[in-house]
Tab-separated table of C-alpha atoms and ligand atoms in Angstrom:
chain	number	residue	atom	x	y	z
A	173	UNK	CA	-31.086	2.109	-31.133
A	174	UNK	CA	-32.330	-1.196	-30.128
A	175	UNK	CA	-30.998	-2.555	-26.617
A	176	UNK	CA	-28.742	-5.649	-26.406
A	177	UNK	CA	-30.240	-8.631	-27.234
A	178	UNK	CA	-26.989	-10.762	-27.425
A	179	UNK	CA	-28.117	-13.160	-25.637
A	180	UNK	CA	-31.577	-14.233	-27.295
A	181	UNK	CA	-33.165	-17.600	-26.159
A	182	UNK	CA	-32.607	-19.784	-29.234
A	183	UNK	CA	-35.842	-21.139	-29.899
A	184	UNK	CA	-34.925	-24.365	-32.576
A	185	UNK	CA	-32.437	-26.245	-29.934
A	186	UNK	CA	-29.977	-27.250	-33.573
A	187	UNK	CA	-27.283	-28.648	-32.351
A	188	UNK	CA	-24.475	-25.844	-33.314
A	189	UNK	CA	-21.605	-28.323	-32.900
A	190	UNK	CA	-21.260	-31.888	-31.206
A	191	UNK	CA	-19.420	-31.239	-28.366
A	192	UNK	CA	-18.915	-32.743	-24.867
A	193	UNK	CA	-19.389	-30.468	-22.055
A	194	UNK	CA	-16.990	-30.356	-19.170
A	195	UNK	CA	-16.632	-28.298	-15.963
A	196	UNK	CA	-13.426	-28.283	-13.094
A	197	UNK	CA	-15.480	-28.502	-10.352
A	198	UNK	CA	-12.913	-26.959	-8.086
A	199	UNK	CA	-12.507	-24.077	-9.684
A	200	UNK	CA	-16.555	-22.683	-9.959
A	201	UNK	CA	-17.005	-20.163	-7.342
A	202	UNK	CA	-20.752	-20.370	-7.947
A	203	UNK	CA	-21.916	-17.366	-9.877
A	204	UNK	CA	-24.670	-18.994	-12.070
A	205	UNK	CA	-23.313	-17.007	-15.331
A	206	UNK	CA	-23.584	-20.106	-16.940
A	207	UNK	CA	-26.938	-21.477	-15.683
A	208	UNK	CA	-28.570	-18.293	-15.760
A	209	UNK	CA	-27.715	-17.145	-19.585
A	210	UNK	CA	-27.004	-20.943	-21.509
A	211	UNK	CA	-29.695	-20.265	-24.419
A	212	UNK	CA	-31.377	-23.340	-24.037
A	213	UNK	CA	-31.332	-23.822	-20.309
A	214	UNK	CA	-28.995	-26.631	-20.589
A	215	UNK	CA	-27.487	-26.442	-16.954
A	216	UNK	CA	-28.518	-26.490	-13.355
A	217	UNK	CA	-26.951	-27.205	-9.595
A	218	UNK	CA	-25.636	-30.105	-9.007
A	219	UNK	CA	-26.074	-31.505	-5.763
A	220	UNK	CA	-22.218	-31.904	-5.411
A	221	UNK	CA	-20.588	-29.339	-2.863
A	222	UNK	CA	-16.990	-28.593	-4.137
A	223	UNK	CA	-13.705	-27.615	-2.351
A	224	UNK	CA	-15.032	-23.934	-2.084
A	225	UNK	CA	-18.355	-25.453	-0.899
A	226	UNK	CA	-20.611	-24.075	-3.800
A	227	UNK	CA	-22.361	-26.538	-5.963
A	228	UNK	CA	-21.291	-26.085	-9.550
A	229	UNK	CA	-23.024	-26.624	-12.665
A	230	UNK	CA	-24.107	-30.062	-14.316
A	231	UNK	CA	-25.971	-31.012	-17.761
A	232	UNK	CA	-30.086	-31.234	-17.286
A	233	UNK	CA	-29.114	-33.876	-19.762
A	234	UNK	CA	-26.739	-35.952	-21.778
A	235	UNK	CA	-27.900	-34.077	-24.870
A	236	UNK	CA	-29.779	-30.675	-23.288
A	237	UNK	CA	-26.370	-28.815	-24.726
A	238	UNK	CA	-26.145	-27.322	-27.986
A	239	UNK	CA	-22.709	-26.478	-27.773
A	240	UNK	CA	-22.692	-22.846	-28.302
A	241	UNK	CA	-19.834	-21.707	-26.219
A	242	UNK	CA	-21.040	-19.135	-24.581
A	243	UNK	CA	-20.807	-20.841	-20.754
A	244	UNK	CA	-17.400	-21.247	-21.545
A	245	UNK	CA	-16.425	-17.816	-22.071
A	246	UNK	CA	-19.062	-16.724	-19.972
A	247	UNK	CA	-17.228	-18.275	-17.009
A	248	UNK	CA	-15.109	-16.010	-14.979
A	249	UNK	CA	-13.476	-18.932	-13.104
A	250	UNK	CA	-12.345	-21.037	-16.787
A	251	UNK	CA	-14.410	-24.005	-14.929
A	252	UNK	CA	-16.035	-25.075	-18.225
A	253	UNK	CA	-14.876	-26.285	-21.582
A	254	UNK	CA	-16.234	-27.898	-24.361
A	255	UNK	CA	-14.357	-30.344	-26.319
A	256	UNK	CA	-15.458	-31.325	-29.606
A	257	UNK	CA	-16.207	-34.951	-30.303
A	258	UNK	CA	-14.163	-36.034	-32.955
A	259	UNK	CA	-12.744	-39.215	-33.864
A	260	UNK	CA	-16.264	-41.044	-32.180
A	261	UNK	CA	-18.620	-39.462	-34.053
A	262	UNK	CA	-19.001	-42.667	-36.020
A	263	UNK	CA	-19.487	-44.544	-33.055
A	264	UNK	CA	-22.055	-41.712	-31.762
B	29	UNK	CA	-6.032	-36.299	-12.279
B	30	UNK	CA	-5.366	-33.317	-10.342
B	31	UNK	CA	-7.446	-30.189	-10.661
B	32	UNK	CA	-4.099	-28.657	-12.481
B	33	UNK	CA	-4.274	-31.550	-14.797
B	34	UNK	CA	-7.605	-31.109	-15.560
B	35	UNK	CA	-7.216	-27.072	-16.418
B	36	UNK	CA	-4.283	-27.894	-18.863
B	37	UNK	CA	-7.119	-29.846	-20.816
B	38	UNK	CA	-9.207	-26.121	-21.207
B	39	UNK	CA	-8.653	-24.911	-24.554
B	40	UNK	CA	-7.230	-21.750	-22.669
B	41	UNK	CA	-5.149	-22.826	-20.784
B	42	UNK	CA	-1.993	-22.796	-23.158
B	43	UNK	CA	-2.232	-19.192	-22.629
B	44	UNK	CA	-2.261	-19.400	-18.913
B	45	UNK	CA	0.013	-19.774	-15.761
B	46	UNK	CA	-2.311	-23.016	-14.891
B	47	UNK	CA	-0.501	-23.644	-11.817
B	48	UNK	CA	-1.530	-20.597	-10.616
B	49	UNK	CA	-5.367	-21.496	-10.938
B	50	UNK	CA	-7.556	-20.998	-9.614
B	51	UNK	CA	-7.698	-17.037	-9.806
B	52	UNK	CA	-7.697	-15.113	-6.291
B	53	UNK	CA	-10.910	-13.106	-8.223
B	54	UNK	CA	-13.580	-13.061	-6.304
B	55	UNK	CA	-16.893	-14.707	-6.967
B	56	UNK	CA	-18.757	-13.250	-9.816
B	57	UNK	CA	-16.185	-10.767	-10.527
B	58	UNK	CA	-15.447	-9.584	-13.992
B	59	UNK	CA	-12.135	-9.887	-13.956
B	60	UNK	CA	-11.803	-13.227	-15.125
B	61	UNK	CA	-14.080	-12.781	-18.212
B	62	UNK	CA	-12.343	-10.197	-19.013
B	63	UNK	CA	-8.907	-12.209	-19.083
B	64	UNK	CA	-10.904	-15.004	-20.524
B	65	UNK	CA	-11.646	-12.663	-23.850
B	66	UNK	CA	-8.593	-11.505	-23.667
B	67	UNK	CA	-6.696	-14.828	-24.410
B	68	UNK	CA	-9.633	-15.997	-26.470
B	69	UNK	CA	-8.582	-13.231	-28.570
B	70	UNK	CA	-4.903	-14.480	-28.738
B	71	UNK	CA	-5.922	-17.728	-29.515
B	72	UNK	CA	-8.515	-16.942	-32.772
B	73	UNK	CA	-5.707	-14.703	-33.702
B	74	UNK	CA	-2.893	-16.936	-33.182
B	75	UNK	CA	-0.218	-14.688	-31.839
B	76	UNK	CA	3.408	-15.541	-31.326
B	77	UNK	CA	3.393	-15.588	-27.790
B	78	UNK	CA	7.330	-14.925	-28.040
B	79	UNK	CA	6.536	-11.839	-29.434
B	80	UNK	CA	3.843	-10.650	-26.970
B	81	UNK	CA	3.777	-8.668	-23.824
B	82	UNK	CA	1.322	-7.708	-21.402
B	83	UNK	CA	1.868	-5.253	-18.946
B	84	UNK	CA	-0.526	-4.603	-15.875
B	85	UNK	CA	-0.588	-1.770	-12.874
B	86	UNK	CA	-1.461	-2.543	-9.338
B	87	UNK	CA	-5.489	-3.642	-8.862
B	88	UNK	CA	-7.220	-6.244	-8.850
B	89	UNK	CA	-7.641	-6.486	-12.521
B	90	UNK	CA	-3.649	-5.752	-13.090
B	91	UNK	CA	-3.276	-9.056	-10.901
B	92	UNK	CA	-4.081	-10.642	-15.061
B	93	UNK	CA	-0.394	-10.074	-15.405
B	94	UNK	CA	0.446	-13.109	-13.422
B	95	UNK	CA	-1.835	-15.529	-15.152
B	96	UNK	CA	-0.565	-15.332	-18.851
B	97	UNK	CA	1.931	-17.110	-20.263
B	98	UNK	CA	3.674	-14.864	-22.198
B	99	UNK	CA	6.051	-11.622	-20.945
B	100	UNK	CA	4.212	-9.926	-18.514
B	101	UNK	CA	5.247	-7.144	-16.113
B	102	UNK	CA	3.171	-6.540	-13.202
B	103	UNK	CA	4.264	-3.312	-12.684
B	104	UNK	CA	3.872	-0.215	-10.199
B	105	UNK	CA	0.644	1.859	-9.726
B	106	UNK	CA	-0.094	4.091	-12.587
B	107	UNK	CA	2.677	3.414	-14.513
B	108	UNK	CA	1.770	0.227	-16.920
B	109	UNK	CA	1.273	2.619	-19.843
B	110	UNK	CA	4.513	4.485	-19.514
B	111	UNK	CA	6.697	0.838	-18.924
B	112	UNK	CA	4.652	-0.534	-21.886
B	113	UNK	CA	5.635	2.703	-24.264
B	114	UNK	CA	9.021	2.024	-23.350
B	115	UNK	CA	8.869	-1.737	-24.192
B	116	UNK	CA	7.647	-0.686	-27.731
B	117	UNK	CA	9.957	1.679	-28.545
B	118	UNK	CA	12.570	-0.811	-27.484
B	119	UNK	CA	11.461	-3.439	-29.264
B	120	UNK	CA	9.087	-2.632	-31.531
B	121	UNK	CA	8.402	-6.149	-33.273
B	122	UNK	CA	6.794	-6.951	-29.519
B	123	UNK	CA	2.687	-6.655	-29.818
B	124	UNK	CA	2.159	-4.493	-26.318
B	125	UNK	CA	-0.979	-5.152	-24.522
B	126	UNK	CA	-2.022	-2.842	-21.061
B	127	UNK	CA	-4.481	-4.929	-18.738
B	128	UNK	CA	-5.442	-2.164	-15.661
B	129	UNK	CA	-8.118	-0.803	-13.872
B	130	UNK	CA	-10.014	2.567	-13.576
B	131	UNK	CA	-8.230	3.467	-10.886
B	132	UNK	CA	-4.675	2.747	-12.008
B	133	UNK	CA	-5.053	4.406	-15.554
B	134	UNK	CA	-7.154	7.542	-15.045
B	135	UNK	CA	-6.154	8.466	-11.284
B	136	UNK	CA	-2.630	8.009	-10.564
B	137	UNK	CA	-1.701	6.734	-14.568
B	138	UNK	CA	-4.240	9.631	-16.079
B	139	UNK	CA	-1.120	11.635	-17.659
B	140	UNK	CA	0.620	8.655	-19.268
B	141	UNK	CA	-2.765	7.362	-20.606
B	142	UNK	CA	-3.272	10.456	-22.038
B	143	UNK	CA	-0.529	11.393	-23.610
B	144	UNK	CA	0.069	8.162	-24.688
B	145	UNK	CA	-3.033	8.672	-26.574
B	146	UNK	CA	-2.024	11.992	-28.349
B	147	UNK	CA	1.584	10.522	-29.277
B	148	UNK	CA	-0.276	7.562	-31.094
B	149	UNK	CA	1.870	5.042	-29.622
B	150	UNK	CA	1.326	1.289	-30.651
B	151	UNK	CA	-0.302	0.085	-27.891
B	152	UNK	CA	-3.686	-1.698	-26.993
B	153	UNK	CA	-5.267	-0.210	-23.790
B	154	UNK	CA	-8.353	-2.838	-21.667
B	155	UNK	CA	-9.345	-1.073	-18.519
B	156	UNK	CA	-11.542	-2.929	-16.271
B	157	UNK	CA	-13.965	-0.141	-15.167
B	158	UNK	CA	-15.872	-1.415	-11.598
B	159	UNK	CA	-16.406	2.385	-10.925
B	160	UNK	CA	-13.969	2.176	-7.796
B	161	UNK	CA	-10.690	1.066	-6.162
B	162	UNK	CA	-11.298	-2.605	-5.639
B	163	UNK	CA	-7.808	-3.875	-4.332
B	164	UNK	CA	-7.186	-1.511	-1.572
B	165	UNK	CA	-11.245	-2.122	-0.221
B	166	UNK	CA	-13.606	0.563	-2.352
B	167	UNK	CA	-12.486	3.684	-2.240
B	168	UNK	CA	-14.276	6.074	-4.842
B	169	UNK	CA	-11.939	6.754	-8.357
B	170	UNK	CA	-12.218	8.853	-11.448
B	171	UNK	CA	-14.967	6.882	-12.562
B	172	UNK	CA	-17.348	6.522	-9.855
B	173	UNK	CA	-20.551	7.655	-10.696
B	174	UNK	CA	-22.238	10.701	-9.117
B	175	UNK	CA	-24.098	9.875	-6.022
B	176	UNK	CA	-22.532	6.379	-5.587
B	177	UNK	CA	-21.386	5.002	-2.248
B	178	UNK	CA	-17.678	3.885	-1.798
B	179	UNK	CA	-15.233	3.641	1.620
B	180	UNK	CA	-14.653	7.135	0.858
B	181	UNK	CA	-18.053	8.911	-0.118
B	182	UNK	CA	-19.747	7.293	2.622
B	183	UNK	CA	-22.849	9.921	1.924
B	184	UNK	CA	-22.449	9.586	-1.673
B	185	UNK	CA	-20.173	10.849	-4.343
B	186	UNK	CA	-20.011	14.600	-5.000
B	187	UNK	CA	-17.664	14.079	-8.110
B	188	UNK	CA	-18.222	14.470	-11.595
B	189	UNK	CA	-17.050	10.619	-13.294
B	190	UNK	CA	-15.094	10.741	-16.484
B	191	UNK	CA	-16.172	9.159	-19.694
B	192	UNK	CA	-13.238	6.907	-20.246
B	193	UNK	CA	-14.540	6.721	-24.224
B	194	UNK	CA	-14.879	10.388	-24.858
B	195	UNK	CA	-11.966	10.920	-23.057
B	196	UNK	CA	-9.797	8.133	-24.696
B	197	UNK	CA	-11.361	9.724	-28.160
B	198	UNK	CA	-10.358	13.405	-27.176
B	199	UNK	CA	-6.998	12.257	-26.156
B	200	UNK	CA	-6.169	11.070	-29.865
B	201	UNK	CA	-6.835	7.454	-30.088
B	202	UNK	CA	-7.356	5.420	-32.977
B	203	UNK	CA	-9.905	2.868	-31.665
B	204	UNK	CA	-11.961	3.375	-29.302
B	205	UNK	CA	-14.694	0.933	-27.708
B	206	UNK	CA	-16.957	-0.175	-24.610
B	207	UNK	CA	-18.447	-2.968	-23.785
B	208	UNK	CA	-20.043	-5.085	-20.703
B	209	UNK	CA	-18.309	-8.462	-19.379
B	210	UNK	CA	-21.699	-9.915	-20.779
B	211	UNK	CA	-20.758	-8.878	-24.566
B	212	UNK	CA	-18.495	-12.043	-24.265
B	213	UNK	CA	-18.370	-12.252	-27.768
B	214	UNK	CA	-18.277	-8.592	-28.988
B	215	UNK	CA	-15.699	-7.713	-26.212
B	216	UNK	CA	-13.397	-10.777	-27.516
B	217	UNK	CA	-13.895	-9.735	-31.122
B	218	UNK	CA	-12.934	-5.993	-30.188
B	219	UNK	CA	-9.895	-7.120	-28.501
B	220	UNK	CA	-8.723	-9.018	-32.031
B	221	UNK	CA	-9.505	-5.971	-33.719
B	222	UNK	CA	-7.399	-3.479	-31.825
B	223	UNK	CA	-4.946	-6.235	-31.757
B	224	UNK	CA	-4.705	-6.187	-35.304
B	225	UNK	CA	-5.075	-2.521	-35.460
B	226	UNK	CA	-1.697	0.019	-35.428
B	227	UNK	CA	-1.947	2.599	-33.090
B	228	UNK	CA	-3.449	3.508	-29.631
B	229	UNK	CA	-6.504	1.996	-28.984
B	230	UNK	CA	-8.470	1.871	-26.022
B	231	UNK	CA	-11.475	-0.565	-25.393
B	232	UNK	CA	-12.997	-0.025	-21.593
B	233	UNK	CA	-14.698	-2.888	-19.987
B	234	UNK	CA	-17.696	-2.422	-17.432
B	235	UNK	CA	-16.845	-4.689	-15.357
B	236	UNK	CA	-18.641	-5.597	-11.214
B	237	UNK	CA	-16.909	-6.152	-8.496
B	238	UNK	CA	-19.906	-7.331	-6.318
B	239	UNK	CA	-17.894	-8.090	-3.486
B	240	UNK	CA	-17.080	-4.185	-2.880
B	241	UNK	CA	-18.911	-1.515	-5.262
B	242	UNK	CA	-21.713	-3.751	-5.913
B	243	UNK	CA	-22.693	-4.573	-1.844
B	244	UNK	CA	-22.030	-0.883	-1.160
B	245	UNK	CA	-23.999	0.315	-3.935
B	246	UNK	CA	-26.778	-2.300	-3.174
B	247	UNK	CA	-26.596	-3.936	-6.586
B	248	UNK	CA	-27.013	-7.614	-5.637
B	249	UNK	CA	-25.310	-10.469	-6.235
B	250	UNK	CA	-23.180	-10.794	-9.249
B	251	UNK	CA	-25.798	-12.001	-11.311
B	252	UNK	CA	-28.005	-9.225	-10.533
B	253	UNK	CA	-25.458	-6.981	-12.346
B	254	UNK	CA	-25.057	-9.141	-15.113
B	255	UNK	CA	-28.844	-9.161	-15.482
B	256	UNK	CA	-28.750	-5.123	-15.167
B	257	UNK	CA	-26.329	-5.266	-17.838
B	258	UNK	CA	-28.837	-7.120	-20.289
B	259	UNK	CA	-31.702	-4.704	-19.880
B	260	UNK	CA	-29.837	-1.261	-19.860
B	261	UNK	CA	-26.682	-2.097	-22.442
B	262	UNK	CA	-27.680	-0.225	-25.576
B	263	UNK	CA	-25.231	-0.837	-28.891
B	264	UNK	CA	-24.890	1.976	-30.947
B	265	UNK	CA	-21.885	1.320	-33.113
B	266	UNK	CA	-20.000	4.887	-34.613
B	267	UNK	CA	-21.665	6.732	-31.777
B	268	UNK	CA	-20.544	10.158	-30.626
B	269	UNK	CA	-18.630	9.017	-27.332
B	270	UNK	CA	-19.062	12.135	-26.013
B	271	UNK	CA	-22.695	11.063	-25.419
B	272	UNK	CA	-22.152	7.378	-24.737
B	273	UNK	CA	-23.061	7.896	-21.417
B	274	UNK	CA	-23.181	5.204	-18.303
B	275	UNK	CA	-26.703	5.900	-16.234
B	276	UNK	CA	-28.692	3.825	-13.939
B	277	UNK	CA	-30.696	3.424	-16.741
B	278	UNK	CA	-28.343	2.827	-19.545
B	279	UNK	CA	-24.899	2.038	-20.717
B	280	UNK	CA	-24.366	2.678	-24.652
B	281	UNK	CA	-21.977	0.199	-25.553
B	282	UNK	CA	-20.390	-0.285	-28.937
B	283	UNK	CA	-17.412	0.934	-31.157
B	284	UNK	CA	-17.020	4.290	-31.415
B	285	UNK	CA	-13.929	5.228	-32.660
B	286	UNK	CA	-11.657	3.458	-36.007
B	287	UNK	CA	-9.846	5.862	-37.642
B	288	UNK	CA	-5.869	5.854	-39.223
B	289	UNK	CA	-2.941	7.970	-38.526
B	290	UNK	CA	0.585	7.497	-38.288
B	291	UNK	CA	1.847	6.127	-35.127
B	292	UNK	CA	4.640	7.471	-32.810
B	293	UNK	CA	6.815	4.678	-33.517
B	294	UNK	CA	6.755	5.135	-37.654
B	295	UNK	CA	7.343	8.560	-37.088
B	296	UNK	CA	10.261	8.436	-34.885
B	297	UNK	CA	11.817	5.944	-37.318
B	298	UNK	CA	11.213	8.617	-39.802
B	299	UNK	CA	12.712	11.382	-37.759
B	300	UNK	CA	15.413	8.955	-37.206
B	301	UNK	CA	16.809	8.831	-40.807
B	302	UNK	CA	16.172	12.176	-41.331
B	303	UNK	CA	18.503	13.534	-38.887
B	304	UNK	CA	21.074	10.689	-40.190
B	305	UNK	CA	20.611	12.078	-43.607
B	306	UNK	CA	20.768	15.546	-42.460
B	307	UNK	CA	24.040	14.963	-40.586
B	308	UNK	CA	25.935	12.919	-43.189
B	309	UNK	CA	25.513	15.513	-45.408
B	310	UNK	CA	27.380	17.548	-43.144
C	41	TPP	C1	1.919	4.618	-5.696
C	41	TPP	C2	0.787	3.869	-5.122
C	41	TPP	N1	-0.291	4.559	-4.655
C	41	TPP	C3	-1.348	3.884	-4.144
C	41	TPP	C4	-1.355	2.519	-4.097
C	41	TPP	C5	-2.539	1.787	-3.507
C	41	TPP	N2	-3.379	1.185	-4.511
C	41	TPP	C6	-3.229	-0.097	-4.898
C	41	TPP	S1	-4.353	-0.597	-6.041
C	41	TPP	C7	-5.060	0.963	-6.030
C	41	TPP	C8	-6.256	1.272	-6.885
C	41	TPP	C9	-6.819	0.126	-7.628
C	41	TPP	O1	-7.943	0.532	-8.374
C	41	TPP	P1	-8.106	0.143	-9.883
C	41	TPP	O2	-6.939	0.533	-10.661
C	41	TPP	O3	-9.439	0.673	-10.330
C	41	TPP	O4	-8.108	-1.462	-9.857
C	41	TPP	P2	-9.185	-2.489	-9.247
C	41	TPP	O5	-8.599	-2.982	-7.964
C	41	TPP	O6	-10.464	-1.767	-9.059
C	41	TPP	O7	-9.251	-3.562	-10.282
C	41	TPP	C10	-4.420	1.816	-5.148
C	41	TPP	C11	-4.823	3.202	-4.909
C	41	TPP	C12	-0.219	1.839	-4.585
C	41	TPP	N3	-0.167	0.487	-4.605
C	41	TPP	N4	0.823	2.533	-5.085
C	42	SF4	S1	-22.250	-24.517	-24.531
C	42	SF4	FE1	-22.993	-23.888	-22.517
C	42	SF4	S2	-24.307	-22.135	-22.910
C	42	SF4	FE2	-24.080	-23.210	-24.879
C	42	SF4	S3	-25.747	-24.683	-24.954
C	42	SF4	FE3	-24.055	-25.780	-24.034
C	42	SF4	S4	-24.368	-25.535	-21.834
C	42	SF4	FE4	-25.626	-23.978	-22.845
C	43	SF4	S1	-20.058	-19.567	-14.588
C	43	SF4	FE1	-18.315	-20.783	-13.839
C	43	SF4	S2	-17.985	-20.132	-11.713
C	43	SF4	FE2	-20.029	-19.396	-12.352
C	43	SF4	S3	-21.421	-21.031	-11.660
C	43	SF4	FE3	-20.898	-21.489	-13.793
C	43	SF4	S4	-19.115	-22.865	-13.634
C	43	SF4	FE4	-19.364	-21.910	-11.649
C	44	SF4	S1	-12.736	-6.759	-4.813
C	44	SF4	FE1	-14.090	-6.393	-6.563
C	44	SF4	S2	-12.717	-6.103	-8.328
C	44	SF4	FE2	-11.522	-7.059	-6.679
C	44	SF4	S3	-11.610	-9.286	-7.071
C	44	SF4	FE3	-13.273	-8.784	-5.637
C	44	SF4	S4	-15.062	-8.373	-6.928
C	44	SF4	FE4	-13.245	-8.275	-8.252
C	45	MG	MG1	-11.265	-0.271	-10.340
């Protein structure tokens, strides 16, 4: 019945897993998936122009991402991925 | 580091032809979500890639043959399902996926894809629906809504569209399911399913092409479809997908269709020793 709500702003910004966030520049054609639906409005423009002369995506932040994913397989260029922090989380 | 470098670092990318990156899709297109879920999907489920296929007709979407790594046949228009049946039969350890468009599998391919369905044979079926011919520059397809504007229904579209779900479901097949490119998650978790599923299953994808049927159809930029899908996307799981209909104003999503019956492989191996027993006894 209801209509999609899949992608509902989180409101408590939890961390969901400690990850760093990465993008391939090159390949971001310049859609805004990511910018537009990241839950937490983690991303904007960056003021770089890339090979395709869009400017892709950067953090807000250092820690504005919760690491939920979804800009990763939101992306239909594969310009982002997350990798988890392991091994420095002491360190961290 | 080179940009190829830095792909082979994407958790994906295993799965991928990563010299072959980046993808000639265009921007915004749904394309590359779509083969995004689809190897996200191979990944949660771990496949042996030496023991998986996909097979692809001509489009824009079948172009998703050449960018996995696994055995993939990019093969003529219309005819992935019928090269795919034979792969199975051949071989039937092989997990057979189709990767096509609206155009290649209900136009030109609508025969194989529906007697494919009826014969129950193992396969797993992911058309990209963009509701035209994107490759060859917009022309309208089976899908194309009523009243829609295309290369070739310049004054709008005086067709009736099928409904690839109540059609796949009619047709015989065991699981049957839409989503949007923005039900990232749901679409990906599909895909596993029908993976793991025997059987034909179909799962349509509504997918833009903003570059063609969306700038024709004055839809906006990609975004502005993705944010059309949010508001009118309605999920009704077990829905009668004879009335899961695609409007302006809505698009039921969900899974419609899981149901079990034997599939034409089992029963040809069946039919097999039969006759074998039959004619050894003389
Ligand atoms: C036998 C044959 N007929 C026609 C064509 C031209 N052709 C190439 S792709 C295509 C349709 C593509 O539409 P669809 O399957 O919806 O894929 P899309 O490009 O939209 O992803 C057609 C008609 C062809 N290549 N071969
Ligand atoms: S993973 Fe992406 S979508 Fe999720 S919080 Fe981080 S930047 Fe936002
Ligand atoms: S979703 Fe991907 S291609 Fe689109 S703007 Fe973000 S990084 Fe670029
Ligand atoms: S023409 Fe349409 S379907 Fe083809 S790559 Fe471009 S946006 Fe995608
Ligand atoms: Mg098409």
């Amino acid at each position: 019945m209801s209509a999609s709500r899949l992608l509902t702003p989180v409101v408590k910004r939890k961390k969901l897993a400690d990850v760093e966030w990465n993008v391939i520049e090159d390949f971001c054609k310049g859609c805004s998936f990511c910018i537009e639906f990241c839950p937490v409005d983690a991303l904007e423009e960056s003021d770089r122009l890339n090979a395709k002369g869009v400017h892709p995506p950067k953090l807000k932040s250092e820690d504005a991402c919760i690491g939920c994913g979804l800009c990763e397989t939101l992306c239909p260029d594969f310009a982002i991925y997350l990798e988890k922090k392991e091994g420095k989380g002491d360190k961290e | 580091m080179t940009v190829i470098q830095e792909f082979e670092k994407h958790p994906l990318a295993k799965y991928l032809r990563a010299e072959r990156f980046p993808h000639i899709w265009c921007e915004g297109c749904g394309d590359g979500i779509i083969l995004h879920c689809f190897v996200k999907a191979l990944d949660d489920l771990a496949v042996d890639i030496d023991k998986f296929v996909v097979v692809s007709g001509i489009g824009c979407i079948g172009r998703a043959a050449g960018y996995v790594k696994c055995d993939s046949f990019h093969t003529t228009h219309g005819r992935p399902i019928a090269l795919a049946t034979g792969i199975k039969l051949a071989n039937p350890k092989l997990t057979v996926a189709v990767l096509s468009g609206d155009g290649d599998l209900f136009a030109i391919g609508g025969n194989h894809f529906i007697h494919a369905a009826r014969r129950n044979v193992d396969l797993t079926v992911i058309c990209s629906n963009n509701f035209n011919y994107g490759m060859t520059g917009g022309q309208s397809g089976p899908t194309t809504p009523l009243d829609s504007y295309t290369t070739t229904t310049p004054y709008g579209n005086i067709e009736h569209p099928f409904n690839l779900v109540h059609l796949a479901a009619a047709a015989g097949s065991v699981y049957v399911a839409r989503w949007t490119v923005l039900h990232v998650r749901r679409l990906a978790e599909s895909i596993k399913k029908a993976l793991r599923k025997k059987g034909f299953k179909f799962i349509e994808v509504i997918s833009p092409c903003p570059e063609i049927y969306g700038r024709r159809n004055k839809l906006g930029k990609a975004i502005d479809i993705m944010k059309l899908y949010r508001q009118i996307s309605e999920i009704r799981h077990g829905y009668d997908p004879a009335k899961a209909e695609i409007t302006r104003e809505k698009i039921v999503v969900g899974e419609f269709i899981d149901i079990e019956k034997p599939t034409y492989g089992e029963l040809l191996q069946k039919q097999f020793i039969k006759i074998q027993q039959k004619l050894s006894e003389g």
